[in-house]
Short mmCIF file of C-alpha atoms in Angstrom, two decimals:
data_model
loop_
_atom_site.label_atom_id
_atom_site.label_comp_id
_atom_site.label_asym_id
_atom_site.label_seq_id
_atom_site.Cartn_x
_atom_site.Cartn_y
_atom_site.Cartn_z
CA MET A 1 -0.02 -94.43 -20.10
CA LYS A 2 0.61 -97.87 -21.60
CA LEU A 3 -1.35 -98.66 -24.77
CA LEU A 4 -1.48 -102.09 -26.40
CA HIS A 5 -2.09 -102.45 -30.14
CA LEU A 6 -2.83 -106.13 -30.69
CA TYR A 7 -2.44 -107.80 -34.10
CA HIS A 8 -1.27 -104.49 -35.57
CA ASP A 9 0.13 -106.19 -38.66
CA ILE A 10 -2.82 -108.33 -39.79
CA MET A 11 -5.80 -106.40 -38.41
CA ASN A 12 -4.99 -103.14 -40.13
CA LEU A 13 -7.56 -102.37 -42.86
CA TYR A 14 -8.94 -98.91 -43.64
CA GLY A 15 -6.07 -97.09 -41.95
CA ASP A 16 -7.33 -98.19 -38.53
CA TYR A 17 -3.78 -97.97 -37.11
CA ALA A 18 -4.43 -94.21 -37.06
CA ASN A 19 -6.74 -94.69 -34.06
CA ILE A 20 -3.61 -95.40 -32.02
CA SER A 21 -1.79 -92.50 -33.69
CA ALA A 22 -4.63 -90.17 -32.72
CA LEU A 23 -4.45 -91.25 -29.09
CA THR A 24 -0.67 -90.89 -28.84
CA ARG A 25 -0.93 -87.44 -30.40
CA ILE A 26 -3.63 -86.20 -28.03
CA PHE A 27 -1.70 -87.53 -25.03
CA GLY A 28 1.50 -85.90 -26.29
CA ASN A 29 -0.25 -82.56 -26.74
CA SER A 30 -1.64 -82.94 -23.23
CA SER A 31 1.86 -83.58 -21.76
CA ILE A 32 0.84 -87.10 -20.73
CA ASP A 33 3.56 -89.73 -21.10
CA CYS A 34 2.41 -92.51 -23.38
CA THR A 35 3.99 -95.67 -24.79
CA VAL A 36 2.56 -98.09 -27.35
CA ASP A 37 3.37 -101.79 -27.51
CA LYS A 38 2.57 -103.61 -30.76
CA ARG A 39 2.06 -107.36 -30.47
CA SER A 40 0.83 -110.07 -32.84
CA LEU A 41 0.43 -113.83 -33.35
CA ALA A 42 3.89 -114.97 -32.27
CA ASP A 43 3.79 -113.00 -29.02
CA GLU A 44 2.65 -113.84 -25.50
CA VAL A 45 1.35 -110.72 -23.77
CA ASP A 46 0.43 -110.00 -20.17
CA LEU A 47 -2.58 -107.69 -20.50
CA ARG A 48 -2.56 -106.55 -16.87
CA PRO A 49 -0.17 -103.57 -17.12
CA TYR A 50 -2.04 -101.85 -19.96
CA ASP A 51 -4.29 -98.83 -19.65
CA PHE A 52 -5.88 -99.38 -23.06
CA ILE A 53 -6.22 -102.25 -25.55
CA TYR A 54 -6.97 -101.83 -29.26
CA ILE A 55 -7.65 -104.23 -32.16
CA GLY A 56 -8.45 -102.96 -35.65
CA SER A 57 -10.29 -104.38 -38.64
CA GLY A 58 -9.06 -107.24 -40.81
CA THR A 59 -10.15 -109.57 -43.56
CA GLU A 60 -12.56 -112.32 -42.54
CA LYS A 61 -9.74 -114.86 -42.90
CA ASN A 62 -7.42 -112.86 -40.64
CA ARG A 63 -10.18 -112.27 -38.10
CA ASN A 64 -10.69 -116.03 -37.81
CA VAL A 65 -6.94 -116.61 -37.36
CA VAL A 66 -6.80 -113.91 -34.68
CA MET A 67 -9.95 -115.21 -32.99
CA ALA A 68 -8.33 -118.62 -32.56
CA ASP A 69 -5.15 -117.02 -31.20
CA MET A 70 -7.15 -114.76 -28.88
CA GLN A 71 -8.49 -117.76 -26.97
CA LYS A 72 -5.36 -117.54 -24.81
CA TYR A 73 -6.35 -114.00 -23.78
CA LYS A 74 -10.09 -114.33 -23.27
CA GLU A 75 -10.08 -114.55 -19.47
CA ALA A 76 -7.49 -111.79 -19.16
CA LEU A 77 -9.57 -109.66 -21.54
CA ARG A 78 -12.68 -110.34 -19.47
CA GLU A 79 -10.83 -109.20 -16.34
CA LYS A 80 -9.63 -106.02 -18.06
CA ARG A 81 -13.17 -105.24 -19.19
CA ASP A 82 -14.64 -105.89 -15.75
CA SER A 83 -12.00 -103.72 -14.09
CA GLY A 84 -12.97 -100.76 -16.30
CA THR A 85 -9.94 -100.69 -18.60
CA PRO A 86 -10.91 -98.98 -21.89
CA ILE A 87 -10.92 -101.38 -24.84
CA LEU A 88 -11.69 -100.48 -28.47
CA LEU A 89 -12.30 -102.93 -31.31
CA THR A 90 -13.11 -101.56 -34.75
CA GLY A 91 -14.39 -103.14 -37.95
CA ASN A 92 -14.99 -106.87 -37.65
CA ALA A 93 -12.66 -107.21 -34.64
CA PHE A 94 -15.49 -106.94 -32.13
CA GLU A 95 -17.27 -109.86 -33.83
CA MET A 96 -14.72 -112.13 -32.11
CA LEU A 97 -16.21 -111.42 -28.68
CA GLY A 98 -19.38 -113.46 -29.23
CA GLN A 99 -20.13 -117.17 -29.08
CA SER A 100 -19.35 -118.02 -32.69
CA VAL A 101 -18.77 -116.81 -36.22
CA THR A 102 -20.33 -118.90 -38.98
CA ASP A 103 -18.58 -118.22 -42.26
CA ALA A 104 -20.13 -118.07 -45.72
CA ALA A 105 -19.38 -121.78 -46.28
CA GLY A 106 -21.39 -122.68 -43.16
CA THR A 107 -18.41 -123.49 -40.93
CA ALA A 108 -18.75 -122.32 -37.33
CA HIS A 109 -15.67 -120.83 -35.64
CA GLU A 110 -15.50 -120.56 -31.86
CA GLY A 111 -15.66 -117.04 -30.51
CA LEU A 112 -14.21 -115.74 -27.26
CA GLY A 113 -17.53 -116.20 -25.48
CA LEU A 114 -17.47 -112.91 -23.60
CA TYR A 115 -20.99 -112.20 -24.90
CA ASP A 116 -23.96 -114.25 -26.09
CA PHE A 117 -24.25 -112.88 -29.61
CA THR A 118 -23.58 -114.87 -32.78
CA VAL A 119 -22.22 -113.76 -36.14
CA THR A 120 -23.24 -115.16 -39.53
CA GLU A 121 -21.46 -114.16 -42.71
CA GLN A 122 -23.55 -113.66 -45.82
CA ASN A 123 -22.63 -115.78 -48.82
CA LYS A 124 -20.85 -113.61 -51.40
CA THR A 125 -22.59 -110.50 -50.08
CA ARG A 126 -20.95 -107.37 -48.69
CA THR A 127 -22.84 -104.33 -47.53
CA THR A 128 -21.28 -100.88 -47.42
CA SER A 129 -22.58 -97.55 -46.27
CA ASP A 130 -21.59 -94.16 -45.00
CA ALA A 131 -23.05 -93.72 -41.54
CA ILE A 132 -24.45 -91.24 -39.04
CA LEU A 133 -24.82 -92.74 -35.57
CA THR A 134 -25.75 -91.41 -32.14
CA ALA A 135 -24.47 -92.55 -28.75
CA SER A 136 -25.52 -92.02 -25.15
CA PHE A 137 -22.06 -90.73 -24.19
CA SER A 138 -22.00 -87.96 -26.81
CA ASP A 139 -24.22 -85.01 -27.62
CA LYS A 140 -22.83 -85.04 -31.17
CA PRO A 141 -23.50 -87.70 -33.84
CA LEU A 142 -20.66 -89.88 -35.07
CA VAL A 143 -19.80 -90.34 -38.73
CA GLY A 144 -17.88 -92.96 -40.63
CA PHE A 145 -17.98 -95.82 -43.10
CA ILE A 146 -19.12 -99.43 -42.67
CA ASN A 147 -18.08 -102.34 -44.87
CA LYS A 148 -19.15 -105.77 -43.66
CA CYS A 149 -20.58 -109.13 -44.71
CA SER A 150 -22.05 -110.18 -41.37
CA GLU A 151 -25.36 -110.34 -39.57
CA ILE A 152 -25.07 -110.18 -35.77
CA GLU A 153 -27.85 -111.44 -33.52
CA GLY A 154 -28.10 -111.18 -29.76
CA ILE A 155 -26.33 -107.94 -28.83
CA HIS A 156 -28.25 -106.51 -25.88
CA SER A 157 -26.05 -103.48 -25.22
CA PRO A 158 -25.30 -101.74 -28.53
CA LEU A 159 -22.97 -98.79 -28.82
CA PHE A 160 -24.87 -96.67 -31.34
CA THR A 161 -28.33 -95.89 -32.67
CA VAL A 162 -28.34 -95.70 -36.47
CA GLN A 163 -29.57 -92.49 -38.07
CA MET A 164 -28.12 -93.38 -41.47
CA GLY A 165 -26.30 -96.53 -42.52
CA LEU A 166 -26.10 -100.14 -41.34
CA GLY A 167 -26.95 -101.74 -38.03
CA ASN A 168 -25.69 -104.98 -36.50
CA ASN A 169 -28.19 -106.79 -38.70
CA SER A 170 -30.61 -105.96 -41.48
CA HIS A 171 -33.68 -105.56 -39.27
CA ASP A 172 -32.60 -103.30 -36.40
CA LYS A 173 -31.28 -99.79 -35.96
CA TYR A 174 -28.53 -100.42 -33.46
CA GLU A 175 -24.83 -100.83 -34.16
CA GLY A 176 -21.81 -102.04 -32.27
CA LEU A 177 -21.32 -103.19 -28.70
CA HIS A 178 -20.84 -101.24 -25.47
CA ASP A 179 -20.12 -102.73 -22.05
CA HIS A 180 -18.30 -100.94 -19.22
CA CYS A 181 -15.46 -99.20 -21.08
CA LEU A 182 -15.42 -101.72 -23.93
CA PHE A 183 -16.40 -100.20 -27.27
CA GLY A 184 -16.94 -102.26 -30.43
CA THR A 185 -18.07 -100.82 -33.76
CA HIS A 186 -17.95 -101.56 -37.48
CA LEU A 187 -17.25 -97.86 -38.06
CA THR A 188 -13.95 -97.38 -39.84
CA GLY A 189 -12.41 -94.35 -41.36
CA PRO A 190 -10.65 -94.39 -38.77
CA VAL A 191 -13.35 -93.67 -36.20
CA LEU A 192 -11.19 -91.56 -33.82
CA ILE A 193 -9.84 -89.43 -36.66
CA LYS A 194 -13.27 -88.78 -38.15
CA ASN A 195 -14.86 -88.08 -34.75
CA PRO A 196 -12.62 -85.90 -32.56
CA HIS A 197 -15.24 -85.74 -29.81
CA PHE A 198 -15.07 -89.55 -29.49
CA LEU A 199 -11.28 -89.29 -29.43
CA ILE A 200 -11.45 -86.79 -26.56
CA TYR A 201 -13.98 -88.91 -24.66
CA LEU A 202 -11.92 -92.08 -25.02
CA ALA A 203 -8.65 -90.34 -24.15
CA GLN A 204 -10.29 -89.02 -20.97
CA GLN A 205 -11.50 -92.52 -20.09
CA ILE A 206 -7.97 -93.87 -20.52
CA ALA A 207 -6.18 -91.08 -18.66
CA GLY A 208 -8.71 -90.70 -15.86
CA GLU A 209 -10.92 -87.84 -14.75
CA LYS A 210 -8.10 -85.92 -13.06
CA ALA A 211 -6.02 -85.70 -16.25
CA SER A 212 -6.30 -82.60 -18.39
CA ILE A 213 -6.84 -83.46 -22.06
CA SER A 214 -5.82 -80.69 -24.46
CA VAL A 215 -8.26 -80.14 -27.32
CA GLU A 216 -6.90 -76.89 -28.76
CA TYR A 217 -4.97 -78.50 -31.62
CA LEU A 218 -8.03 -80.32 -33.03
CA THR A 219 -9.09 -77.36 -35.19
CA TYR A 220 -8.71 -79.17 -38.52
CA GLU A 221 -10.17 -82.40 -37.20
CA ASN A 222 -13.25 -80.57 -35.94
CA ALA A 223 -13.65 -78.74 -39.25
CA ALA A 224 -13.38 -82.00 -41.19
CA TYR A 225 -15.97 -83.59 -38.91
CA GLN A 226 -18.41 -80.73 -39.45
CA ILE A 227 -18.04 -80.98 -43.22
CA SER A 228 -18.54 -84.76 -43.19
CA LEU A 229 -21.58 -84.52 -40.94
CA HIS A 230 -23.13 -81.74 -43.06
CA GLU A 231 -22.64 -83.63 -46.32
CA LEU A 232 -24.02 -86.88 -44.92
CA GLN A 233 -27.03 -85.13 -43.40
CA GLN A 234 -27.71 -83.47 -46.75
CA ARG A 235 -27.55 -86.86 -48.46
CA LYS A 236 -29.81 -88.42 -45.82
CA GLU A 237 -32.39 -85.67 -46.22
CA SER A 238 -32.33 -85.90 -50.03
CA THR A 239 -33.05 -89.65 -49.95
CA THR A 240 -35.76 -89.54 -47.27
CA VAL A 241 -39.15 -90.52 -48.61
CA HIS A 242 -41.90 -88.19 -47.44
#
């Protein structure tokens, strides 16, 4: 397997690099050969050979720099998405895929235009929350942490339904973006470490149905997930107004 970690040096908040580490570990334990290429602003990359593409979370300033640089990849990224290549963008990285990002000063920055949604940053306002989310591809909830300053309008195919935490905007209960095998979410933590069932699902998507993904070593990860889910559910129940 060939994995591509784009902008690994400047889109690296919240330990999101560990999403790649989790994938390489699960492939290694499954006796599946795996290499990771790390590329950033100064590089020109041919996306075609890769079996998986990942971009993590960054500051708003770095996201805008990367979004401008990503213009050179937008058609290649569209082709990878349409061909079914798994793609994961965490934190504010997936915000780049829309039509525009309007920053807190009111300046509009051109997005990649792969989707119709728009992003508006809130002036001097950040919202944070622990989260419990559900997804159509999983019979288990996902957990994590969201820290963002954006309102997103116009996503028609969200990744998650919010049980606890923040949605794409302040008035709906849906979070992230899901199209083909492209997954975008504000969940950090990192999301594949905190949710081993999502890690297994994504690894299977990357490796293909015929590959055998080993899950035996995930004992501690599964235990940590159960503790996190239990504690968050307890908190959710204690704050529910009857």
